[in-house]
Coordinates of C-alpha atoms and ligand atoms in Angstrom, one line a residue:
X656 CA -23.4 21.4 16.2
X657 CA -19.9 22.7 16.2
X658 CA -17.8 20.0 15.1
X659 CA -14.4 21.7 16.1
X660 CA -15.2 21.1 19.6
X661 CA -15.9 17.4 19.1
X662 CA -12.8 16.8 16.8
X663 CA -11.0 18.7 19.9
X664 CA -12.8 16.5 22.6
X665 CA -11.9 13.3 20.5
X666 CA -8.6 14.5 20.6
X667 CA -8.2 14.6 23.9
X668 CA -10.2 11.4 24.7
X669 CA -13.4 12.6 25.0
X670 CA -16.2 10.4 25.2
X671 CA -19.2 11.2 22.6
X672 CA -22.9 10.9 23.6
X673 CA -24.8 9.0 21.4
X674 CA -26.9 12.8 20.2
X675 CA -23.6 13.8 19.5
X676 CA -22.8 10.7 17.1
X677 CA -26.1 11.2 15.4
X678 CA -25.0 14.9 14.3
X679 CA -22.0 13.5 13.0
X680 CA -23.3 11.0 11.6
X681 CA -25.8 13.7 9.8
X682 CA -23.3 16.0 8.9
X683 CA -21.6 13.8 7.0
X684 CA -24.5 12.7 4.7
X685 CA -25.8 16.4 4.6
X686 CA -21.9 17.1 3.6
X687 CA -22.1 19.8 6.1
X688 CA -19.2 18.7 7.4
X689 CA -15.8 19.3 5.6
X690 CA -13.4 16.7 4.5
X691 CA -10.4 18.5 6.3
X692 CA -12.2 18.4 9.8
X693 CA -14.2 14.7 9.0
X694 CA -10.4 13.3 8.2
X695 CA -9.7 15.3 11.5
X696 CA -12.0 13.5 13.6
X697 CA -11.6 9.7 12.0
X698 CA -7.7 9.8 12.8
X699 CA -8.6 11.2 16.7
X700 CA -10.8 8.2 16.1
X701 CA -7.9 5.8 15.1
X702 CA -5.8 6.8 18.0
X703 CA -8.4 7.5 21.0
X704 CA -11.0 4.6 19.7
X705 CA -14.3 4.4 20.6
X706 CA -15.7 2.7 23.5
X707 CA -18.6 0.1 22.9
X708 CA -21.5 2.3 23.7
X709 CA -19.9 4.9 21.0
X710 CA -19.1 2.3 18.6
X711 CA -22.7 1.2 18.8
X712 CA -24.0 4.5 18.6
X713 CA -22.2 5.0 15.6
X714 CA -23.1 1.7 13.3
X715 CA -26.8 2.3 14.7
X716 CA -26.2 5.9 12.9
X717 CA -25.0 5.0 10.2
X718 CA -27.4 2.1 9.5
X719 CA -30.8 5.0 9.9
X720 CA -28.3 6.9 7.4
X721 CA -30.4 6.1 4.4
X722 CA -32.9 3.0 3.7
X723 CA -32.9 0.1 5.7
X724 CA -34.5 -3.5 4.1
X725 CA -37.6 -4.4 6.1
X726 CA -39.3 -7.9 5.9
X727 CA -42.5 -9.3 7.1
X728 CA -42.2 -10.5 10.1
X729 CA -42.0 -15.0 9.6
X730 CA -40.5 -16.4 12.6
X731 CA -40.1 -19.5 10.3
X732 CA -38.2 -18.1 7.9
X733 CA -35.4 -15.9 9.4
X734 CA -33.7 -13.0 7.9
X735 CA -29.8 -14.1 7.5
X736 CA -26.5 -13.7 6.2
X737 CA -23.2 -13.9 5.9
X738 CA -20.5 -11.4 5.8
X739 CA -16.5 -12.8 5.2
X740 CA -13.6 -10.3 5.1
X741 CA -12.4 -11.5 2.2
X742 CA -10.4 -13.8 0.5
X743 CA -8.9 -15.6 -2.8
X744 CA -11.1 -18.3 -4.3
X745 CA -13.3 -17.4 -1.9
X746 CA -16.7 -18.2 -3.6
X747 CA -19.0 -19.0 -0.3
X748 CA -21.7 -16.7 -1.0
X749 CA -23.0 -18.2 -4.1
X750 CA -23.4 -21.7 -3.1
X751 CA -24.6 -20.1 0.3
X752 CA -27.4 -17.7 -0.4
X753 CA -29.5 -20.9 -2.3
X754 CA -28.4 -23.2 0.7
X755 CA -30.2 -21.1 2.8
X756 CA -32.9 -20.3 1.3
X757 CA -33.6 -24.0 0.6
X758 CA -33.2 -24.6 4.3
X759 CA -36.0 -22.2 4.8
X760 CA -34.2 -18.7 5.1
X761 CA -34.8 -15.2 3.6
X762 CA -31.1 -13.9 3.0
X763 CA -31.2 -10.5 1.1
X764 CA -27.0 -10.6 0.7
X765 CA -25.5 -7.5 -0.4
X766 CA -22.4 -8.2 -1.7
X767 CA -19.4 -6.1 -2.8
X768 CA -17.1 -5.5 -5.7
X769 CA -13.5 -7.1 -5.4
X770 CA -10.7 -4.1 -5.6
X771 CA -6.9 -4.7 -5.0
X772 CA -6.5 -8.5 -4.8
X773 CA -9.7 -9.0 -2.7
X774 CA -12.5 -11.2 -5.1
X775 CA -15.6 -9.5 -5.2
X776 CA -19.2 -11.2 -5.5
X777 CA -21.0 -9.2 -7.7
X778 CA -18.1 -9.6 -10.1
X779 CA -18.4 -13.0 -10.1
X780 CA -22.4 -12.8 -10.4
X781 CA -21.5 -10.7 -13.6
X782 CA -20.0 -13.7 -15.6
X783 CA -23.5 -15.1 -15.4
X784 CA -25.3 -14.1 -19.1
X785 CA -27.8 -11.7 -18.4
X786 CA -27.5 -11.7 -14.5
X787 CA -28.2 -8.2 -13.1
X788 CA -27.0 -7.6 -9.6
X789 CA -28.7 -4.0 -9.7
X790 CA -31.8 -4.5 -8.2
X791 CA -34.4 -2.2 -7.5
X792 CA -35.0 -1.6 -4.0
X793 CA -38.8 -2.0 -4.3
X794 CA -37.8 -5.5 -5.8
X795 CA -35.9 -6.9 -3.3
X796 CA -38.5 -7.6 -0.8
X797 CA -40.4 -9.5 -3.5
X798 CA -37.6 -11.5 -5.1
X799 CA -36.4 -12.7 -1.1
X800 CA -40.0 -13.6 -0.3
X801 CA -40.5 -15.8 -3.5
X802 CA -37.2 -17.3 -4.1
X803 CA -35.9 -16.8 -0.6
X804 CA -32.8 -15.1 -1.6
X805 CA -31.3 -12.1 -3.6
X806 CA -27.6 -11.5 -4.6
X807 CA -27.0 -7.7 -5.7
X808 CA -25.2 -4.6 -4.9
X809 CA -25.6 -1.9 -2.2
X810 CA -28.1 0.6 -3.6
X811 CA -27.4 4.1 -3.9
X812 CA -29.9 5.0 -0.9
X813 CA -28.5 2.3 1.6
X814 CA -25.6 3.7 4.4
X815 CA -24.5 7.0 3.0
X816 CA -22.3 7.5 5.3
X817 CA -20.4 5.1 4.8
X818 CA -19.6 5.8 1.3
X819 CA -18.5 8.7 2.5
X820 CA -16.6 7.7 5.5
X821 CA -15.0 4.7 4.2
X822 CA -13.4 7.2 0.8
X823 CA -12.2 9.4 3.3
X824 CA -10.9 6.4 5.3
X825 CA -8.8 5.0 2.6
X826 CA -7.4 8.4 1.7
X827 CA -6.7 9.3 5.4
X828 CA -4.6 6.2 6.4
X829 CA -7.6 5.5 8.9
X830 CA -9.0 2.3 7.6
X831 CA -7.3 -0.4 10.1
X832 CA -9.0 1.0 13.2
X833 CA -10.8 -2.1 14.8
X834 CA -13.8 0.3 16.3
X835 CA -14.5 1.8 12.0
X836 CA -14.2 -1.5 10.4
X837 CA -16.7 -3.1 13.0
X838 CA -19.1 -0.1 12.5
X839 CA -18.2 0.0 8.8
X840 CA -18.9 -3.8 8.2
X841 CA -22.1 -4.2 10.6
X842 CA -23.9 -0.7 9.6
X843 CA -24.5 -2.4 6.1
X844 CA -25.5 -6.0 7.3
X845 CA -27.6 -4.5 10.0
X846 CA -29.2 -2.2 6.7
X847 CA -30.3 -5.7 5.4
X848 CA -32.7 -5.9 8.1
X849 CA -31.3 -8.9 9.9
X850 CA -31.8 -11.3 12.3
X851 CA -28.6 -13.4 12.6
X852 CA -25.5 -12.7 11.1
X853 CA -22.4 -15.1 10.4
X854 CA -18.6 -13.7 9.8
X855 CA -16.4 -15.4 8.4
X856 CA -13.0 -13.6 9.5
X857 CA -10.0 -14.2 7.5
X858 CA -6.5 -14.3 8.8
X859 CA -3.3 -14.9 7.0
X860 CA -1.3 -13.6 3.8
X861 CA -3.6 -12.8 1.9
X862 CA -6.2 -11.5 4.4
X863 CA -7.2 -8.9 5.9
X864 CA -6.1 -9.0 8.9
X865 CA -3.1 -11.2 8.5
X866 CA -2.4 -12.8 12.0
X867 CA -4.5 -15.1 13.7
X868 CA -4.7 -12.6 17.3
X869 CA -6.1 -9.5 14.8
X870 CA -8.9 -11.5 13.1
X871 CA -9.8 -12.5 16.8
X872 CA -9.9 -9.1 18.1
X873 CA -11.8 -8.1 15.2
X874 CA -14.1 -11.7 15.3
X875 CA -14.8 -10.4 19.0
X876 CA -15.5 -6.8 18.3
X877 CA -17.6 -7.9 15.7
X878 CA -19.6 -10.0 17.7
X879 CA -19.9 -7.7 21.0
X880 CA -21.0 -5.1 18.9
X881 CA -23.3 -7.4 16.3
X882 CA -25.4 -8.5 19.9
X883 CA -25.5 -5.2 21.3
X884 CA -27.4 -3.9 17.8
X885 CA -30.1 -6.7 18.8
X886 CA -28.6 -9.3 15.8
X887 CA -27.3 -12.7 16.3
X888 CA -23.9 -12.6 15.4
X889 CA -21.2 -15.8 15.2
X890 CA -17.8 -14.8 14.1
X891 CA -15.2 -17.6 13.2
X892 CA -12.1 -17.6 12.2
X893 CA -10.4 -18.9 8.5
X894 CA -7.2 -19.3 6.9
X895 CA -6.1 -17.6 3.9
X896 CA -2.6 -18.5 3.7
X897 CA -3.9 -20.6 0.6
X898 CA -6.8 -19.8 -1.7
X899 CA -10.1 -21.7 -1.4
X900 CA -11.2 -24.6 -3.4
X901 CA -9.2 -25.0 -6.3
X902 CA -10.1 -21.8 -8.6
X903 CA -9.6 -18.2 -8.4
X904 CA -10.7 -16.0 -11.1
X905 CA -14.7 -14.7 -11.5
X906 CA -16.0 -17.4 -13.7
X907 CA -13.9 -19.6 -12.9
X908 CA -15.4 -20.0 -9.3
X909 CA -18.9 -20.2 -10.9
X910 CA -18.1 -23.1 -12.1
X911 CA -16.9 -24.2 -8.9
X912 CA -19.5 -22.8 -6.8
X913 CA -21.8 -25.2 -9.4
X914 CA -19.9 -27.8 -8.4
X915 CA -20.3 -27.4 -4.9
X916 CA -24.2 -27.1 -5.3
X917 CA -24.2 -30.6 -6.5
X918 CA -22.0 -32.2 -4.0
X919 CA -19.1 -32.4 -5.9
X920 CA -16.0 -30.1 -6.0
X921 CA -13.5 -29.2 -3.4
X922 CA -14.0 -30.8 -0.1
X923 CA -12.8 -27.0 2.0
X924 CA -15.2 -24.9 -0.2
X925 CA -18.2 -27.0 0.6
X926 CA -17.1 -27.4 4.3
X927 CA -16.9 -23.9 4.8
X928 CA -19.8 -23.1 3.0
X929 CA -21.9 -26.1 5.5
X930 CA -20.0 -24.9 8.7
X931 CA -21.8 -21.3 8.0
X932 CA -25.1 -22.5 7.0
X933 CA -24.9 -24.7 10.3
X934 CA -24.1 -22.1 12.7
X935 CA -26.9 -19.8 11.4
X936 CA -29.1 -23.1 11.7
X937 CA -27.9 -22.6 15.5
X938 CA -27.8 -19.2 15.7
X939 CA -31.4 -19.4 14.5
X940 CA -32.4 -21.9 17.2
X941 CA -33.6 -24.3 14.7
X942 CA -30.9 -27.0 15.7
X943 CA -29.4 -27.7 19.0
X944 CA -25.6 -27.7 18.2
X945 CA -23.2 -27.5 15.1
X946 CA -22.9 -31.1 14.6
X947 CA -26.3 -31.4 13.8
X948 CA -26.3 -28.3 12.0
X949 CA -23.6 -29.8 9.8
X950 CA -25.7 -32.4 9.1
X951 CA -29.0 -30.6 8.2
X952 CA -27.4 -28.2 6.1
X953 CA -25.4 -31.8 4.5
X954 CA -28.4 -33.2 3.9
X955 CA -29.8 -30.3 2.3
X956 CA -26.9 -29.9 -0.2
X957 CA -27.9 -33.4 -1.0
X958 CA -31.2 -33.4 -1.6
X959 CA -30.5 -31.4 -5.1
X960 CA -33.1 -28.5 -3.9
X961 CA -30.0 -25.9 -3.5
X962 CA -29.1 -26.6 -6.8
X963 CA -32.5 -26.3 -8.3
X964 CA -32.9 -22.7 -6.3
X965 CA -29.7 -21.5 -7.8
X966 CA -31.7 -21.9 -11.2
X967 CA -34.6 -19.8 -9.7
X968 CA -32.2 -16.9 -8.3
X969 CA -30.7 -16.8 -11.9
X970 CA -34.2 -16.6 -13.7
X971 CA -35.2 -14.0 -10.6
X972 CA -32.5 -11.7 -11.2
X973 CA -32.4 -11.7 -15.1
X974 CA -30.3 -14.4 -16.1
X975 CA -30.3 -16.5 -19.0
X976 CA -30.8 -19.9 -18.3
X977 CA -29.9 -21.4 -21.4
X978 CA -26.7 -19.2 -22.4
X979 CA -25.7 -19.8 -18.5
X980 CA -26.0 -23.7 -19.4
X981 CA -24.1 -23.4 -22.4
X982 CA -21.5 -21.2 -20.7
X983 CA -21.0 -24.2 -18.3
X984 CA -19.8 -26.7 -20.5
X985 CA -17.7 -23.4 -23.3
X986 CA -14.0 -23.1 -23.2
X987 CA -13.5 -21.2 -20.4
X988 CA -11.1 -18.6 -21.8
X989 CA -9.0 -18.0 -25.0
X990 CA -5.7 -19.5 -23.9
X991 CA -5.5 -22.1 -21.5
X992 CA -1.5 -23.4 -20.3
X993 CA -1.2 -26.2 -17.9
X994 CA 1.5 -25.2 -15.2
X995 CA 3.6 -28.3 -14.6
X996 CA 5.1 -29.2 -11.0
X997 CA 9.5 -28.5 -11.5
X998 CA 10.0 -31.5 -8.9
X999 CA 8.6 -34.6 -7.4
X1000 CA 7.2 -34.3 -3.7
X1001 CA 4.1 -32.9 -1.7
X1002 CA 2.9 -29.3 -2.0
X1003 CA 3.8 -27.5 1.5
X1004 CA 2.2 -24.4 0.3
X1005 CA 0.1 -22.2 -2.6
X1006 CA 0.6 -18.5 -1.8
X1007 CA -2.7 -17.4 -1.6
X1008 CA -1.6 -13.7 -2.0
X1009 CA 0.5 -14.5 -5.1
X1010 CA -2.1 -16.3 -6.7
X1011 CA -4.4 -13.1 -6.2
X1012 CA -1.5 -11.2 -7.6
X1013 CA -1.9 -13.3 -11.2
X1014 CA -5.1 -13.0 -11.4
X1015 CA -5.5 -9.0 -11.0
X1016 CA -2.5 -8.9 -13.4
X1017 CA -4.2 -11.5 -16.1
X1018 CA -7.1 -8.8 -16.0
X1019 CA -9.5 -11.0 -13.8
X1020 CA -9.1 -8.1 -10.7
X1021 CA -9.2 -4.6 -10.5
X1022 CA -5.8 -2.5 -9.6
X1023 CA -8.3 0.4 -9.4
X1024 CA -11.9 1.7 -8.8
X1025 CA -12.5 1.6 -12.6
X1026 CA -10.3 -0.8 -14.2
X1027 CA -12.2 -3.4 -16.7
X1028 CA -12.4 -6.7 -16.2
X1029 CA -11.9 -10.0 -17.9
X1030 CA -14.4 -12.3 -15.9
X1031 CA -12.8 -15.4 -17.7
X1032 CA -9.5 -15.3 -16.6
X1033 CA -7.5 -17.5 -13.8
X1034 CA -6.5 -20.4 -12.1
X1035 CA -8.3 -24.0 -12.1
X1036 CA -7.1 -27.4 -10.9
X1037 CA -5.1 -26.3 -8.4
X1038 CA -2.7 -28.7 -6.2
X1039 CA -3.6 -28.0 -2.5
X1040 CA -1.0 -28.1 0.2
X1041 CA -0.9 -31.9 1.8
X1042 CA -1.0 -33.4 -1.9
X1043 CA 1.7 -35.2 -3.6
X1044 CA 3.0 -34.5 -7.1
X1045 CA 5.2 -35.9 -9.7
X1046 CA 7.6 -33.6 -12.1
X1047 CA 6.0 -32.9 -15.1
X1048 CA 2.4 -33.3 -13.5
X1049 CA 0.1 -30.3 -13.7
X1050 CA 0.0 -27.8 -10.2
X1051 CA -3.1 -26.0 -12.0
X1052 CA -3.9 -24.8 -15.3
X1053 CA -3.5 -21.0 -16.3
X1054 CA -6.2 -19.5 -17.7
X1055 CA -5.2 -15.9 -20.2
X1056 CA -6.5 -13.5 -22.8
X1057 CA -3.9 -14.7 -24.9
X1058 CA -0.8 -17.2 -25.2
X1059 CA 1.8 -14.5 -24.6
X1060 CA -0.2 -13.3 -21.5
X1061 CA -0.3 -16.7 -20.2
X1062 CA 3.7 -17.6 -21.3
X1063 CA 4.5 -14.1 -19.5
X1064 CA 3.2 -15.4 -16.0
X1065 CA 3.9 -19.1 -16.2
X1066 CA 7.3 -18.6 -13.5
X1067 CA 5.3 -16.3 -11.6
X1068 CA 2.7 -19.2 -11.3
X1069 CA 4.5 -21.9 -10.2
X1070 CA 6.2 -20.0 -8.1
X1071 CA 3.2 -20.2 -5.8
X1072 CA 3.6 -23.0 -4.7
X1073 CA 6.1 -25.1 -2.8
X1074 CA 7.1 -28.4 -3.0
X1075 CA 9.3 -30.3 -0.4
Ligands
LIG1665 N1 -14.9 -3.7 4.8 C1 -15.8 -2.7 5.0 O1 -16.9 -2.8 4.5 N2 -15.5 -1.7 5.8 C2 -14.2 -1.6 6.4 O2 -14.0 -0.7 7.1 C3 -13.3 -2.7 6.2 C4 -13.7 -3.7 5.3

């Protein structure tokens, strides 16, 4: 391959054959390509694009880069997911993956680390005593077949090139192109082995893409591209102007993902988490329409079993059942500081950005690759926009390492939210 002549062709709008993506896409695990001329070709990339057939050719690529999850073929028991674009306090995937399984699904979920003021799954699996969210490849089949779902971490064999891409990406101001985020995103769900696929695509201030039109386009890329790879994919759109539920920090939304599992707990958390359990139930073909998708995936969170399976994926993946139980009902950090309301009124809005801010800067959120975390640390209670206060009456309560951490970003705290 000589690689000059396809950064040249992208650069002058050429369109790639799909052979010609696969020796890209080869070169770059092999590392026989170089960063200067990779970094070359993604910002030719960025400014030509990609048409759809490239764009497939590419996440097809980069999903055959390394190992792809293969299950025993069940019609009754699809392989599913769901992928969001992150958000603050957003906990779906935990009460999710058991939903789903206890509705009949196998969902092996890879999830990510949170980095910047994005959450990240596996961080909040990590509060759990003893959970391991390393699993062995050869064990993943095993644990999805038994308990029907598995919450871990991209193993080092699965979409190389993306690793590779995506670093280079963030160091070559490439990441916002629609055509590499769709690839980027659905080469690793497609890795999972998939059948259906739901997204869950953020817009707002503390989203990805922040305005409603951009977390379309990308919603529709996503799901042109998902159906042309052979998956079932429904995008929808949610905001994340304010955080979800009513806790943001790593343990902190265990406990509220807990909640949810029994039925209790912040009505938007356990409507978002039904709403994507119900389109995957129509997605999969085993209900007609959402409304009764709603209400199979309702009845199922009632039922108890989800809660029950949560207890199995815990035991499956090495936690401690007992420690987790006593965890549950602990103090949930060292310092704790209710943040009272300044004035009497109803909340217009909680700055779901801010509030991320706080949580990184209590220690609960990395602001880089390797900073440590405190899982303990965050928000609870919080007031949700539409709700009245009274001065004096508690917007949520701040959770710190210690009482001058906690005194240091009270203002900052309450100045999330606003009150009219
Ligand atoms: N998340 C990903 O996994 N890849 C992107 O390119 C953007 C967000």
């Amino acid at each position: 391959m000589n690689f000059l002549q396809l950064v040249e062709g992208k650069r002058d709008g050429a369109i790639h054959s799909d052979a010609q993506i696969k020796e890209i896409i080869q070169g770059v695990v092999s590392e026989e390509i170089p960063d200067y001329q990779l970094a070359a070709w993604l910002m030719s990339v960025y400014f030509r694009g990609l048409n759809d057939a490239e764009t497939r050719a590419l996440t097809l690529a980069m999903r055959d880069s390394g190992t792809v999850l293969q299950f025993p073929p069940d019609p009754s028991r699809p392989v599913v997911d769901k992928h969001s674009t992150g958000g603050v306090g957003d906990k779906v995937s935990l009460p999710l993956a058991p939903l789903l399984a206890s509705l009949g699904f196998r969902v092996p979920m890879i999830s990510g680390r949170g980095l910047g003021i994005t959450g990240g799954t596996l961080d909040k699996l990590d509060s759990i005593p003893g959970f391991k969210t390393a699993v062995p490849e050869d064990k993943i089949a095993d644990i999805v077949e038994r308990v029907g779902c598995c919450m871990m971490g991209q193993t080092s064999n699965m979409v190389p090139a993306d690793k590779r891409l995506y670093a280079l990406r963030d160091a070559t101001a490439t990441v916002p192109s629609i055509n590499l985020i769709t690839a980027s995103i659905l080469s690793k769900k497609l890795a999972e082995g998939l059948e259906a696929l739901v997204l869950d695509v953020k817009f707002g201030s503390a989203a990805f893409m922040q305005t409603r039109e951009k977390a379309q386009e990308l919603a529709d890329a996503m799901e042109t591209l998902g159906n042309a790879c052979g998956v079932k994919v429904q995008a929808f759109l949610n905001d994340m102007n304010t955080p979800l539920g009513r806790s943001a920090g790593n343990w902190l939304e265990v406990l509220e993902s807990v909640e949810c599992l029994e039925n209790r707990g912040p009505d938007d958390l356990r409507d978002l988490v039904l709403q994507c359990a119900a389109r995957l139930l129509v997605l999969t073909g085993r209900v007609p329409n959402l409304e009764a998708g709603m209400a199979t995936a309702q009845a199922c969170l009632e039922s108890g079993e989800p809660r029950a399976k949560w207890d199995e994926l815990l035991e499956a993946q090495g936690g401690d059942l007992r420690a987790f139980e006593k965890k549950l009902n602990a103090p949930v950090a060292a310092f704790a500081l209710p943040i009272e309301a300044p004035s009497s009124g109803k909340i217009t809005a909680c700055n779901a950005r801010t509030v991320a801010e706080i949580v990184r800067d209590l220690g609960g959120g990395r602001a880089a690759k390797d900073s440590v975390l405190d899982l303990n640390v965050g928000l609870a209670a919080m007031k949700k926009p539409g709700e009245r206060v009274e001065q004096g009456e508690k917007l949520c309560v701040l959770y710190a390492r210690n009482q001058a951490e906690a005194n240091d970003n009270a203002e900052r705290v309450r100045s999330a939210w606003k009150i009219a």
